[in-house]
Short mmCIF file of C-alpha atoms and ligand atoms in Angstrom, two decimals:
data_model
loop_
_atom_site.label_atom_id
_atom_site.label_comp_id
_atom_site.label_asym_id
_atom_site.label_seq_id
_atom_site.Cartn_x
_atom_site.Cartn_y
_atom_site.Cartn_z
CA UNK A 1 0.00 0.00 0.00
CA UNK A 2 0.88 3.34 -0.62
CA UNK A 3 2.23 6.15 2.19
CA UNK A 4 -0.98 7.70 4.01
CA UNK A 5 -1.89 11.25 2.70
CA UNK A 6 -3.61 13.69 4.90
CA UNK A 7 -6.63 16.44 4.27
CA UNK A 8 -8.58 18.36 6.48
CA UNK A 9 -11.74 17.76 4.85
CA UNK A 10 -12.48 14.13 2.45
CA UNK A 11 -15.48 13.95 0.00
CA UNK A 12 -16.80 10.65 -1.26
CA UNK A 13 -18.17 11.30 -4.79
CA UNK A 14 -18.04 14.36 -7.18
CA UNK A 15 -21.78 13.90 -8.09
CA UNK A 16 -24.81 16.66 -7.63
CA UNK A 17 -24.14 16.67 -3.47
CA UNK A 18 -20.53 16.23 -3.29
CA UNK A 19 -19.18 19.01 -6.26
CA UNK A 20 -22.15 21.39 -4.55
CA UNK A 21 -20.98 20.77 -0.59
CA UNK A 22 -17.37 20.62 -2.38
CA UNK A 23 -17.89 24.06 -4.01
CA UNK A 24 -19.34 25.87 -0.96
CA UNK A 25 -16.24 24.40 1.52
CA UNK A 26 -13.99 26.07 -0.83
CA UNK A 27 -15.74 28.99 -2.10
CA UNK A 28 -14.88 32.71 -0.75
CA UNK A 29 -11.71 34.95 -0.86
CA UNK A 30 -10.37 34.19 2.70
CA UNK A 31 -11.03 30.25 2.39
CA UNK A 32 -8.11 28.15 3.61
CA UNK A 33 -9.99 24.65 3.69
CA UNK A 34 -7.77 21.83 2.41
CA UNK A 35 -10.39 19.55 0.67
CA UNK A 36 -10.09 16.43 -1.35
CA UNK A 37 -13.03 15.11 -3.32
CA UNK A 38 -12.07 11.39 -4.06
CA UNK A 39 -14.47 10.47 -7.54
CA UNK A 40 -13.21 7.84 -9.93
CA UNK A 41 -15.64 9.17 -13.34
CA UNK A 42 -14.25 11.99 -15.72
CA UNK A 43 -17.96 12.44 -16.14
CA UNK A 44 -20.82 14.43 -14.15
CA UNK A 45 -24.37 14.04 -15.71
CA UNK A 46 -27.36 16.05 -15.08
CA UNK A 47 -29.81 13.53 -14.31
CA UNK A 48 -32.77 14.78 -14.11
CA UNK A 49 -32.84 15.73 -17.83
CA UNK A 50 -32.88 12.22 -18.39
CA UNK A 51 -37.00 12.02 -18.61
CA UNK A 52 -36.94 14.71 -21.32
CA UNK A 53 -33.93 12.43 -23.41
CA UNK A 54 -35.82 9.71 -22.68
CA UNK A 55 -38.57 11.86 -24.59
CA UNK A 56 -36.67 12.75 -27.45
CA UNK A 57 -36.31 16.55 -26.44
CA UNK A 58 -32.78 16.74 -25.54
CA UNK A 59 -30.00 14.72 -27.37
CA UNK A 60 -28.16 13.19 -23.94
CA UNK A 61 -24.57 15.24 -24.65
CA UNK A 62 -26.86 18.21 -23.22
CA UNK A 63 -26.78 16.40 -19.83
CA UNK A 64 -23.27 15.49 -19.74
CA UNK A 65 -19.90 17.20 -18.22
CA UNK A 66 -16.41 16.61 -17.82
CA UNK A 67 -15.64 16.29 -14.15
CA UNK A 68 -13.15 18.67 -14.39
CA UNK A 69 -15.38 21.33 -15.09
CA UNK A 70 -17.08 21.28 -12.25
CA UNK A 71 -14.66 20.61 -9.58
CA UNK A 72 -14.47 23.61 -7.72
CA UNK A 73 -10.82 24.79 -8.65
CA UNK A 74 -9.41 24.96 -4.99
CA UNK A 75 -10.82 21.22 -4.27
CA UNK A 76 -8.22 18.46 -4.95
CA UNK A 77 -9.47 15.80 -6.91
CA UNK A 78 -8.34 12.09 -6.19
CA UNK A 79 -9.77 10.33 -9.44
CA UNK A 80 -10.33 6.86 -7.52
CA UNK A 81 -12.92 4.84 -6.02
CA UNK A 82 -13.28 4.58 -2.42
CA UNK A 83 -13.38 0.74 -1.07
CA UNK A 84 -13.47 0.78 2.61
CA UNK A 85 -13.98 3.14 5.46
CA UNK A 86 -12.01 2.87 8.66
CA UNK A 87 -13.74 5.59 10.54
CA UNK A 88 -11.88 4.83 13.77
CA UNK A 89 -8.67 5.68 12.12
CA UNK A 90 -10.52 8.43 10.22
CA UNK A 91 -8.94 6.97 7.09
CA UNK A 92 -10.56 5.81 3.81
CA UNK A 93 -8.63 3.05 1.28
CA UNK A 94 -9.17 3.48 -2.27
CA UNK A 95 -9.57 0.85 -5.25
CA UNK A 96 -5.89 1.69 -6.23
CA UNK A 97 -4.30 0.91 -2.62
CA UNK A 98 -4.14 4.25 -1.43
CA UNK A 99 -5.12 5.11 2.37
CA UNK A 100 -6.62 8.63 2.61
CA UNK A 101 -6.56 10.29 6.17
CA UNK A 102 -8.68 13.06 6.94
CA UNK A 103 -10.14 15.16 10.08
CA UNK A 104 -13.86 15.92 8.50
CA UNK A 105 -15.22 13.38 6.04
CA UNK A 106 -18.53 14.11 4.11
CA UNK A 107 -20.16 10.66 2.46
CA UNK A 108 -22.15 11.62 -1.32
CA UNK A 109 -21.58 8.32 -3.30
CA UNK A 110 -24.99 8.26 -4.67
CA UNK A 111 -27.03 4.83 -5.16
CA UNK A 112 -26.33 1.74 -6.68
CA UNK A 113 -28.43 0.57 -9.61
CA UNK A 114 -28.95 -3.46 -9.55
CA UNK A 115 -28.70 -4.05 -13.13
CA UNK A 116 -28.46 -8.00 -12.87
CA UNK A 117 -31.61 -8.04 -9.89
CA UNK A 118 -33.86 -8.81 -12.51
CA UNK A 119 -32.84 -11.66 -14.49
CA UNK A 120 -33.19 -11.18 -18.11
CA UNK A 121 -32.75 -6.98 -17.47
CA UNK A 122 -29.18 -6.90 -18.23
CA UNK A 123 -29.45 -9.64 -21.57
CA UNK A 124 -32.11 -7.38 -23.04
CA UNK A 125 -31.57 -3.45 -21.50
CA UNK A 126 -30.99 -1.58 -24.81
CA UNK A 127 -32.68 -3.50 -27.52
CA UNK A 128 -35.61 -6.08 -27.73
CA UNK A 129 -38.11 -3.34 -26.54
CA UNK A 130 -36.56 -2.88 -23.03
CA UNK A 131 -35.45 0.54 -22.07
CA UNK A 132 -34.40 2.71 -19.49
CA UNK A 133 -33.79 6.48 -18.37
CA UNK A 134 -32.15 4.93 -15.17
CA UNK A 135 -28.69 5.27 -17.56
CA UNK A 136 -26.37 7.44 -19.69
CA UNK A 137 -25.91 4.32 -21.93
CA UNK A 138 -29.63 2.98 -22.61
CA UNK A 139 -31.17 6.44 -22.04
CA UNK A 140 -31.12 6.90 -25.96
CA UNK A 141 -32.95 3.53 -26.56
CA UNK A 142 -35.97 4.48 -24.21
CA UNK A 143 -36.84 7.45 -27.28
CA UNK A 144 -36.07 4.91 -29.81
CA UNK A 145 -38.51 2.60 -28.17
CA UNK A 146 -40.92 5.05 -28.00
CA UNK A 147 -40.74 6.83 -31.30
CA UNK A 148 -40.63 3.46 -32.99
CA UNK A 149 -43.59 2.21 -31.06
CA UNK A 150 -46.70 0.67 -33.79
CA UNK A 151 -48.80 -0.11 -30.47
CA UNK A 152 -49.42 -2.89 -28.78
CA UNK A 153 -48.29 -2.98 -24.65
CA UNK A 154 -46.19 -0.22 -23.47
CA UNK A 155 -45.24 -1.23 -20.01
CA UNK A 156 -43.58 0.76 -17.16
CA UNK A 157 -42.13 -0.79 -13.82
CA UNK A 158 -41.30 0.89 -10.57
CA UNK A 159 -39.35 -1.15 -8.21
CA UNK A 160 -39.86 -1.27 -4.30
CA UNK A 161 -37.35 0.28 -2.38
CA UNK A 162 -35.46 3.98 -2.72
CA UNK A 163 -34.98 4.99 -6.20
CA UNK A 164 -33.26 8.15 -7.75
CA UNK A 165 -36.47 10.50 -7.82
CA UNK A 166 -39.66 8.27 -7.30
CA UNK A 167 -41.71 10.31 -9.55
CA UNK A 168 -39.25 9.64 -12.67
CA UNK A 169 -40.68 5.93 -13.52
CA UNK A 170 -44.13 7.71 -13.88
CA UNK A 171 -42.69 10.98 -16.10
CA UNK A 172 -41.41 8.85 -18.90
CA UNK A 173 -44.72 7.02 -18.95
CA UNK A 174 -46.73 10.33 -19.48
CA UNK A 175 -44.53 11.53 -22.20
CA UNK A 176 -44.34 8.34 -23.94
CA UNK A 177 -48.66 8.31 -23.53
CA UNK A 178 -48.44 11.69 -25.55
CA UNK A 179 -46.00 10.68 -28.15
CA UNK A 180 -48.15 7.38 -29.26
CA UNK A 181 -51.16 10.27 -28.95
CA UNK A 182 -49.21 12.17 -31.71
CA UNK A 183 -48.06 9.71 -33.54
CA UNK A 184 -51.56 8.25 -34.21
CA UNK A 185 -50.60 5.16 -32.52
CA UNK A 186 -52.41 5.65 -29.02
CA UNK A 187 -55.91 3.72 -30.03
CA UNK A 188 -53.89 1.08 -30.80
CA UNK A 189 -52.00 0.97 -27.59
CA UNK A 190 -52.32 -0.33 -24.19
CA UNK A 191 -50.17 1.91 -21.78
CA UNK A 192 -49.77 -0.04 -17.92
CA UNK A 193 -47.84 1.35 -15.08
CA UNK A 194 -47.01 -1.74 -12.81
CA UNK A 195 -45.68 -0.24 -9.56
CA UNK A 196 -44.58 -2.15 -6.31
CA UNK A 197 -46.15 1.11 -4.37
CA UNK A 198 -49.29 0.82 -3.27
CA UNK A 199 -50.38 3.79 -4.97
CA UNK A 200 -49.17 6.73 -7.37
CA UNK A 201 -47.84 9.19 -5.18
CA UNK A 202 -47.00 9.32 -1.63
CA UNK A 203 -48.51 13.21 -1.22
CA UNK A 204 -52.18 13.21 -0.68
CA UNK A 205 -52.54 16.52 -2.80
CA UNK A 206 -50.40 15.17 -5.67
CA UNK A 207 -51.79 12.04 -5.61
CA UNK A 208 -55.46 12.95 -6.10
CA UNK A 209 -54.22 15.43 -9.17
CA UNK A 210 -52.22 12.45 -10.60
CA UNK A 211 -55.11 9.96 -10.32
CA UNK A 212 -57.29 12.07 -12.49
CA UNK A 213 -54.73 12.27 -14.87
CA UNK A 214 -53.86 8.83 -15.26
CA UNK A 215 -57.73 8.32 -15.58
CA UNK A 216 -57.92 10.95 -18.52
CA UNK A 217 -55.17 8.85 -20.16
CA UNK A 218 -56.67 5.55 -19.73
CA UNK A 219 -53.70 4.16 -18.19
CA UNK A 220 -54.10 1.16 -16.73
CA UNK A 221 -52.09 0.57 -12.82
CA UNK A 222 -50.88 -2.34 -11.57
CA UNK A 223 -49.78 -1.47 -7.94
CA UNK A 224 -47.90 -3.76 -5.34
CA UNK A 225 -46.35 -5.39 -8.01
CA UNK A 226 -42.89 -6.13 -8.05
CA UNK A 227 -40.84 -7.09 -11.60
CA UNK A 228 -39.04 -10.23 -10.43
CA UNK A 229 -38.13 -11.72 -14.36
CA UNK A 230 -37.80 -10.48 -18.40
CA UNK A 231 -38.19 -12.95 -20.80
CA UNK A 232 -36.65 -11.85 -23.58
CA UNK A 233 -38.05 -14.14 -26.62
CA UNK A 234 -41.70 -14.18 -25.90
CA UNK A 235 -41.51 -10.73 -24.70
CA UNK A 236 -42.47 -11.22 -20.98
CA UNK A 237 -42.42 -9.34 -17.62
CA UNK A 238 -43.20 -11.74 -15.06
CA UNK A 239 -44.31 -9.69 -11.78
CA UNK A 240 -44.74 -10.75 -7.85
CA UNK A 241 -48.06 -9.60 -6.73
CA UNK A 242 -46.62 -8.42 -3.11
CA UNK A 243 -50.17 -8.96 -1.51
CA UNK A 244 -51.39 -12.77 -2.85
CA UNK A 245 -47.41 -13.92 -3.54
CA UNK A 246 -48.82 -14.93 -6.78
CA UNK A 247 -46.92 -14.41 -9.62
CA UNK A 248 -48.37 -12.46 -13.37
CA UNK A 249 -46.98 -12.46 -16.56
CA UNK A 250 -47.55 -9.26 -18.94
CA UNK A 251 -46.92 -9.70 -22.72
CA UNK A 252 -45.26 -6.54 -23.47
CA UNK A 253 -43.94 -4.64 -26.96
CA UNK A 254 -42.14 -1.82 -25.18
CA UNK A 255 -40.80 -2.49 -21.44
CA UNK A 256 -39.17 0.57 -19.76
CA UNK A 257 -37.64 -0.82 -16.46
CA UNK A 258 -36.92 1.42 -13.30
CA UNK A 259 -34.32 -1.18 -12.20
CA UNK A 260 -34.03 -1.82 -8.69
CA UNK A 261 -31.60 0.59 -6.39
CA UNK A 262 -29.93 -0.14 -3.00
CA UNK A 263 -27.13 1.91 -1.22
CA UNK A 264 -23.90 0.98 -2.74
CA UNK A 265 -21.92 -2.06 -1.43
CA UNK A 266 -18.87 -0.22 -0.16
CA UNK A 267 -21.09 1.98 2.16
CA UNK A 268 -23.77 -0.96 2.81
CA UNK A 269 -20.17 -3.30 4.12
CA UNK A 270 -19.01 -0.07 6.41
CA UNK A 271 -19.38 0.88 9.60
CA UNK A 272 -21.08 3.89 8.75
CA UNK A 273 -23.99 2.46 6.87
CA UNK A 274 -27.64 1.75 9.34
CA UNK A 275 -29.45 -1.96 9.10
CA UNK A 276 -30.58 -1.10 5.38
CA UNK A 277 -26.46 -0.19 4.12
CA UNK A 278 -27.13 3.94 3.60
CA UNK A 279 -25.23 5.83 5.61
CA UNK A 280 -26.87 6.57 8.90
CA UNK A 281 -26.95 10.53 9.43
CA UNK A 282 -29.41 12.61 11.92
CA UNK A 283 -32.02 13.47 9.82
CA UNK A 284 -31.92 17.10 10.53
CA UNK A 285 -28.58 17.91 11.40
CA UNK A 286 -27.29 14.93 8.80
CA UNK A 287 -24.36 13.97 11.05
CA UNK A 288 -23.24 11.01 11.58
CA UNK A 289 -25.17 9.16 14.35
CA UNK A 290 -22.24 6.95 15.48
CA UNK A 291 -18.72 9.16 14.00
CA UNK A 292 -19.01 12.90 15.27
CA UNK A 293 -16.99 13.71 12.00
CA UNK A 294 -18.71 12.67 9.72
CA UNK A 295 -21.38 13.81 7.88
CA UNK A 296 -23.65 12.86 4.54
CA UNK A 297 -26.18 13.52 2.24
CA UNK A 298 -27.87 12.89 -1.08
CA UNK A 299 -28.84 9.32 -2.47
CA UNK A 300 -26.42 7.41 -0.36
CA UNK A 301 -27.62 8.65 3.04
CA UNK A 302 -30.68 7.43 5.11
CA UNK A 303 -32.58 10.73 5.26
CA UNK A 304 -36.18 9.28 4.80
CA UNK A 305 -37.39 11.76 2.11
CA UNK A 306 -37.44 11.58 -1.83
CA UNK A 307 -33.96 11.23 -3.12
CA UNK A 308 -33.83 13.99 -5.51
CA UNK A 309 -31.47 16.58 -7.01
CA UNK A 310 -33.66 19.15 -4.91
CA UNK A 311 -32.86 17.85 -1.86
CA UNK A 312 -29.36 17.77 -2.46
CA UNK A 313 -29.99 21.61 -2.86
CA UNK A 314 -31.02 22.10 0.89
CA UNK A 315 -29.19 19.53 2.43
CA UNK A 316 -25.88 20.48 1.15
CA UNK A 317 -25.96 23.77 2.90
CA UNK A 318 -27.45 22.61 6.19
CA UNK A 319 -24.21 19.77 5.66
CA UNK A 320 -21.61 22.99 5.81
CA UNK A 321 -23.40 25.00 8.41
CA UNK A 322 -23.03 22.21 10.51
CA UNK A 323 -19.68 20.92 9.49
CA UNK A 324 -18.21 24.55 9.99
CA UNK A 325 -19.92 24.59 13.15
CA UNK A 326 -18.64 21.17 14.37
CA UNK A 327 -14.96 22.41 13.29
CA UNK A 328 -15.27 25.27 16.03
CA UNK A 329 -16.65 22.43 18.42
CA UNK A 330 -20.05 24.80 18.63
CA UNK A 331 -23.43 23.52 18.60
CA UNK A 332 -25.18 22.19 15.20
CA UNK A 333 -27.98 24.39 14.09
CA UNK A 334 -28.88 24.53 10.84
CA UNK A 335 -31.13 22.13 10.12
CA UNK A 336 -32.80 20.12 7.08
CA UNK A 337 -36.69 19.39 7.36
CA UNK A 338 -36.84 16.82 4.37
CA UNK A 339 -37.59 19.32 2.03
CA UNK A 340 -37.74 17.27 -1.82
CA UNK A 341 -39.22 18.04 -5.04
CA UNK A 342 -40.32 16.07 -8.08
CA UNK A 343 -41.61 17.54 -11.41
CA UNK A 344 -43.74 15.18 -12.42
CA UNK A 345 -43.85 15.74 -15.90
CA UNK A 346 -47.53 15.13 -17.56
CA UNK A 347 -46.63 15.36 -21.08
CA UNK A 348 -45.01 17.46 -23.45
CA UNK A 349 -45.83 20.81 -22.44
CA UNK A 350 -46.94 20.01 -18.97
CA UNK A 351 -46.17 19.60 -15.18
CA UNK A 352 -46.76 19.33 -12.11
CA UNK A 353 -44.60 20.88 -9.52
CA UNK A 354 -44.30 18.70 -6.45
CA UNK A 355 -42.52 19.71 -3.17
CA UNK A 356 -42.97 18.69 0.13
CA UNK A 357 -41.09 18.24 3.57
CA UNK A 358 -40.52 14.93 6.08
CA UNK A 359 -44.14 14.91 7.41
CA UNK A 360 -45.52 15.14 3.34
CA UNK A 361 -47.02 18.34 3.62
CA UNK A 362 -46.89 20.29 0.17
CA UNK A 363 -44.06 23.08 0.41
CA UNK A 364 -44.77 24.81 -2.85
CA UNK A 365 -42.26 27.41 -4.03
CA UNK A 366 -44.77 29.65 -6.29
CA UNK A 367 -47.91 31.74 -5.30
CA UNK A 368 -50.30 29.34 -7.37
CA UNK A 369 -51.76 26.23 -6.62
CA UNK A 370 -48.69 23.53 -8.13
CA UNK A 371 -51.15 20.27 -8.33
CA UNK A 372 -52.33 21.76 -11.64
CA UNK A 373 -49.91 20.54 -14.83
CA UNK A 374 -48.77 23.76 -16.01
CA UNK A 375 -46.88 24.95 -19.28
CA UNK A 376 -44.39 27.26 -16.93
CA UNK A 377 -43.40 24.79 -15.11
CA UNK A 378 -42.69 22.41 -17.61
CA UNK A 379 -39.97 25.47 -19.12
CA UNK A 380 -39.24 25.33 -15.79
CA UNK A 381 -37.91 21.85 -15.85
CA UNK A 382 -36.82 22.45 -19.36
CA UNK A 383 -34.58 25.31 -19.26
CA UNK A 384 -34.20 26.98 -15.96
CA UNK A 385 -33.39 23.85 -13.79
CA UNK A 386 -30.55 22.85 -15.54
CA UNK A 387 -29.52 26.17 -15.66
CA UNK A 388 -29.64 26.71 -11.87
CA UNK A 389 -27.79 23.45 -11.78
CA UNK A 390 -24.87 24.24 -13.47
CA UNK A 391 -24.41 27.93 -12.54
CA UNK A 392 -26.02 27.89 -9.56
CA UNK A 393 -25.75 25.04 -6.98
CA UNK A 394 -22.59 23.16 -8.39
CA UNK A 395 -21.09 26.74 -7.90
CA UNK A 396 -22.13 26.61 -4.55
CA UNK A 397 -24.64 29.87 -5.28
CA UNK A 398 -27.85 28.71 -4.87
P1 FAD B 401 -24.79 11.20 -7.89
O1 FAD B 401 -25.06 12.52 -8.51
O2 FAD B 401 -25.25 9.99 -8.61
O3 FAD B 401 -23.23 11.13 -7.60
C1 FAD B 401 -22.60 10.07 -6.91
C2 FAD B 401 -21.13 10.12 -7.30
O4 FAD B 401 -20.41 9.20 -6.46
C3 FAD B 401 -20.89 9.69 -8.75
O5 FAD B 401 -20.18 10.70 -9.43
C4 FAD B 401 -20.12 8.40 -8.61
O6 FAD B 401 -19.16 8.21 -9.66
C5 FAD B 401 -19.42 8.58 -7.27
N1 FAD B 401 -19.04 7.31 -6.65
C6 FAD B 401 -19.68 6.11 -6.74
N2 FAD B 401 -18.96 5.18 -6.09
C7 FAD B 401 -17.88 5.79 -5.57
C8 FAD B 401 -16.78 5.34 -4.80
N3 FAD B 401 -16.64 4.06 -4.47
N4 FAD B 401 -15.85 6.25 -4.43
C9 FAD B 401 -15.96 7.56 -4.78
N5 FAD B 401 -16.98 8.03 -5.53
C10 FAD B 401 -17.92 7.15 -5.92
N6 FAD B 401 -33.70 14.92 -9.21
C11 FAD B 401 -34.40 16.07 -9.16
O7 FAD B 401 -34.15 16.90 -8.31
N7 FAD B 401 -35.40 16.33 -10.07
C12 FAD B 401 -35.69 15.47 -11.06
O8 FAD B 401 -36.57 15.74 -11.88
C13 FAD B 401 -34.96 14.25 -11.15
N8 FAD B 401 -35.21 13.37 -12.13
C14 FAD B 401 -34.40 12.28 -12.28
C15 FAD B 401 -34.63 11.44 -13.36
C16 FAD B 401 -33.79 10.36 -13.58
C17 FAD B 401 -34.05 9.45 -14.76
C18 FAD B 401 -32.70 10.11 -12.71
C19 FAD B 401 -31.76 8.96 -12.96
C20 FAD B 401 -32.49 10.94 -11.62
C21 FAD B 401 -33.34 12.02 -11.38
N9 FAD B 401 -33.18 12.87 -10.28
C22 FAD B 401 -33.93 14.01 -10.19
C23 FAD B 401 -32.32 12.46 -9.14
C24 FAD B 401 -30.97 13.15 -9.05
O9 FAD B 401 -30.29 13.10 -10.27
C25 FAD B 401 -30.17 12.45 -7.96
O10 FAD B 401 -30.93 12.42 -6.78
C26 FAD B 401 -28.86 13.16 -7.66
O11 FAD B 401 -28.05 13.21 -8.80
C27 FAD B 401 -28.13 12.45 -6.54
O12 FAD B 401 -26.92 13.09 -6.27
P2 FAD B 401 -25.78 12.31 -5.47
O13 FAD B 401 -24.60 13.25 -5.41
O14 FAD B 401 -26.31 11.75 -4.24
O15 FAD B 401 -25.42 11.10 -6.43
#
């Protein structure tokens, strides 16, 4: 193994919450923080315009960045992979061999998608009718999918567990319902939602909009049911019912598949992670509960709200409050109430504008009422968003 090397303050991934907690640590003229942000990709994607790639508006280069663009310029960046955490030494060991010491270390490794859950998923992701947005790679083949689509079954899955932004698996589903619309295709189509949720949203207000919606579209949902199997040749999802434990096949011509997430296996094998493997962080100072140093956020911590680019956005500020305050030994106070937001987008043209907190009470941004699908807030999504992303909050501005 390598000799040890030392900094004040470690990050673990230079995605959305790490580059943005990275970039306020270091921003400011009088700034002397040594910080390290340890991320193996030379790539940083803007997720959330996956749905719209997925919908043929945006080629996916749009969505894509060199890591070295964004890394704030006074962070040092460790391309590697973390392996294992020794938070007792306060020391991490990469994939290459290196041991990493540090005084403050901030967890943001995202969540690990479990391509080869499902088997059959990972034969036929990409061609054969089976999509997904969940990817850089197949994103292009959900708009080929749908844009080649002569009707027939157009099935969408939602997994159980956390995913990356739970209102995404729906999105794609209400776009791809318009396209067949105007492509002349939709009479001929059968559009099914098969969801191991129990229903379509977890916020009462959204959910009652959404339900109306999904009735206006005649789409038919399949909820508390679980993808367990693709069969390739015949064209089969074969689904657990999570209520009777039996088991339903669906003959399907297009199959996009939110593939099942869990937190990734390095974290999940640490001391750090809780009984589920995300990192286990007070959920409103996001501290560590066991390792006063440490701190997370984002998709790879246990905060029990949405995991969404959003959140990142008030978590990551509440993380350096804290962390700052923690370095002077005073008391934590900012605090993060859960705060999350999905734009659940409707169709092309249209959205609806969900945000809520921990207890799933509706925090809405704008003075109008944000259950209704609304052409603003689909530019919104469109253009400002991504905008505010990469000016704003991987600056550290907003
Ligand atoms: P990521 O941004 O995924 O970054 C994790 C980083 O950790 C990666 O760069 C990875 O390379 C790195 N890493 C992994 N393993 C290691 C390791 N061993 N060592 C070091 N680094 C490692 N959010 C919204 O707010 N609104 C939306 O509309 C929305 N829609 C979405 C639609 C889709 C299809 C998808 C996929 C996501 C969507 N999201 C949306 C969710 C949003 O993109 C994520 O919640 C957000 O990117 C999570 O940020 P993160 O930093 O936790 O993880």
């Amino acid at each position: 193994m390598s000799p040890s090397v030392h900094h004040q303050v470690v990050i673990v991934g230079g995605g959305s919450a790490g580059i943005t907690v990275a970039a306020r640590l270091t921003g400011g003229w009088f700034n002397k923080l040594d910080v390290a942000v340890i991320e193996p990709s030379d790539k940083h994607y803007y997720q959330p315009l996956w749905t719209l790639v997925g919908a043929g508006v945006f080629d996916k280069k749009v969505t894509e960045r060199s890591e070295a663009s964004v890394m704030p310029k006074r962070a040092k960046w460790i391309r590697d992979a973390v392996s294992e955490f020794h938070s007792d030494e306060n020391a991490i060991v990469t994939r290459s061999g290196q041991r990493i010491t540090y005084d403050w270390l901030v967890v943001a490794a995202g969540i690990q998608i479990n391509w080869n859950k499902i088997p059959g998923l990972k034969e036929s992701i990409g061609h054969d009718g089976v999509c997904s947005n969940y990817s850089f790679e197949y994103v292009d083949s959900t708009w080929e999918n749908i844009h080649n689509f002569k009707g027939g079954t157009a099935l969408f899955t939602q997994p159980s567990g956390a995913v990356k932004c739970g209102g995404a698996p729906q999105k794609i589903m209400y776009l791809a319902e318009d396209a067949f619309r105007r492509a002349g295709v939709r009479d001929k189509t059968k559009v099914v939602f098969a969801a191991a949720s129990p229903n379509i949203f977890a916020v009462d207000k959204y959910r009652v909009a959404l339900a109306k919606i999904i009735e206006r579209k005649q789409i038919e949902c399949l909820f508390r049911h679980e993808l367990i199997q693709i069969r390739p040749q015949p064209k089969e999802a074969v689904f657990k019912n999570l209520d009777s434990g039996k088991l339903v096949s669906i003959h399907y011509d297009m199959l996009h598949v939110t593939p099942p997430m869990s937190a990734p296996n390095f974290i999940a094998q640490s001391s750090l992670a809780d009984k589920d493997g995300w990192v286990e962080v007070d959920k409103y100072t996001l501290r560590h509960t066991r390792f006063a140093n440490v701190f997370s956020l984002g998709d790879c911590s246990n905060l029990p709200t949405s995991k969404t680019g959003a959140a990142i956005r008030k978590q990551a500020p509440v993380v350096v409050a804290n962390l700052r305050a923690a370095m002077r030994a005073a008391p934590l106070q900012a605090k993060y109430d859960g705060y999350t937001s999905c734009p659940v987008v409707t169709g092309y043209g249209k959205l609806i504008l969900a945000e809520f907190d921990y207890e799933k009470n509706p925090r809405e941004t704008f003075p109008f009422d944000q259950s209704k699908e609304r052409w603003s807030m689909y530019l919104l999504k469109k253009y400002v968003l991504p905008l505010f992303y990469w000016k704003g909050m991987l600056k550290g501005r907003t």
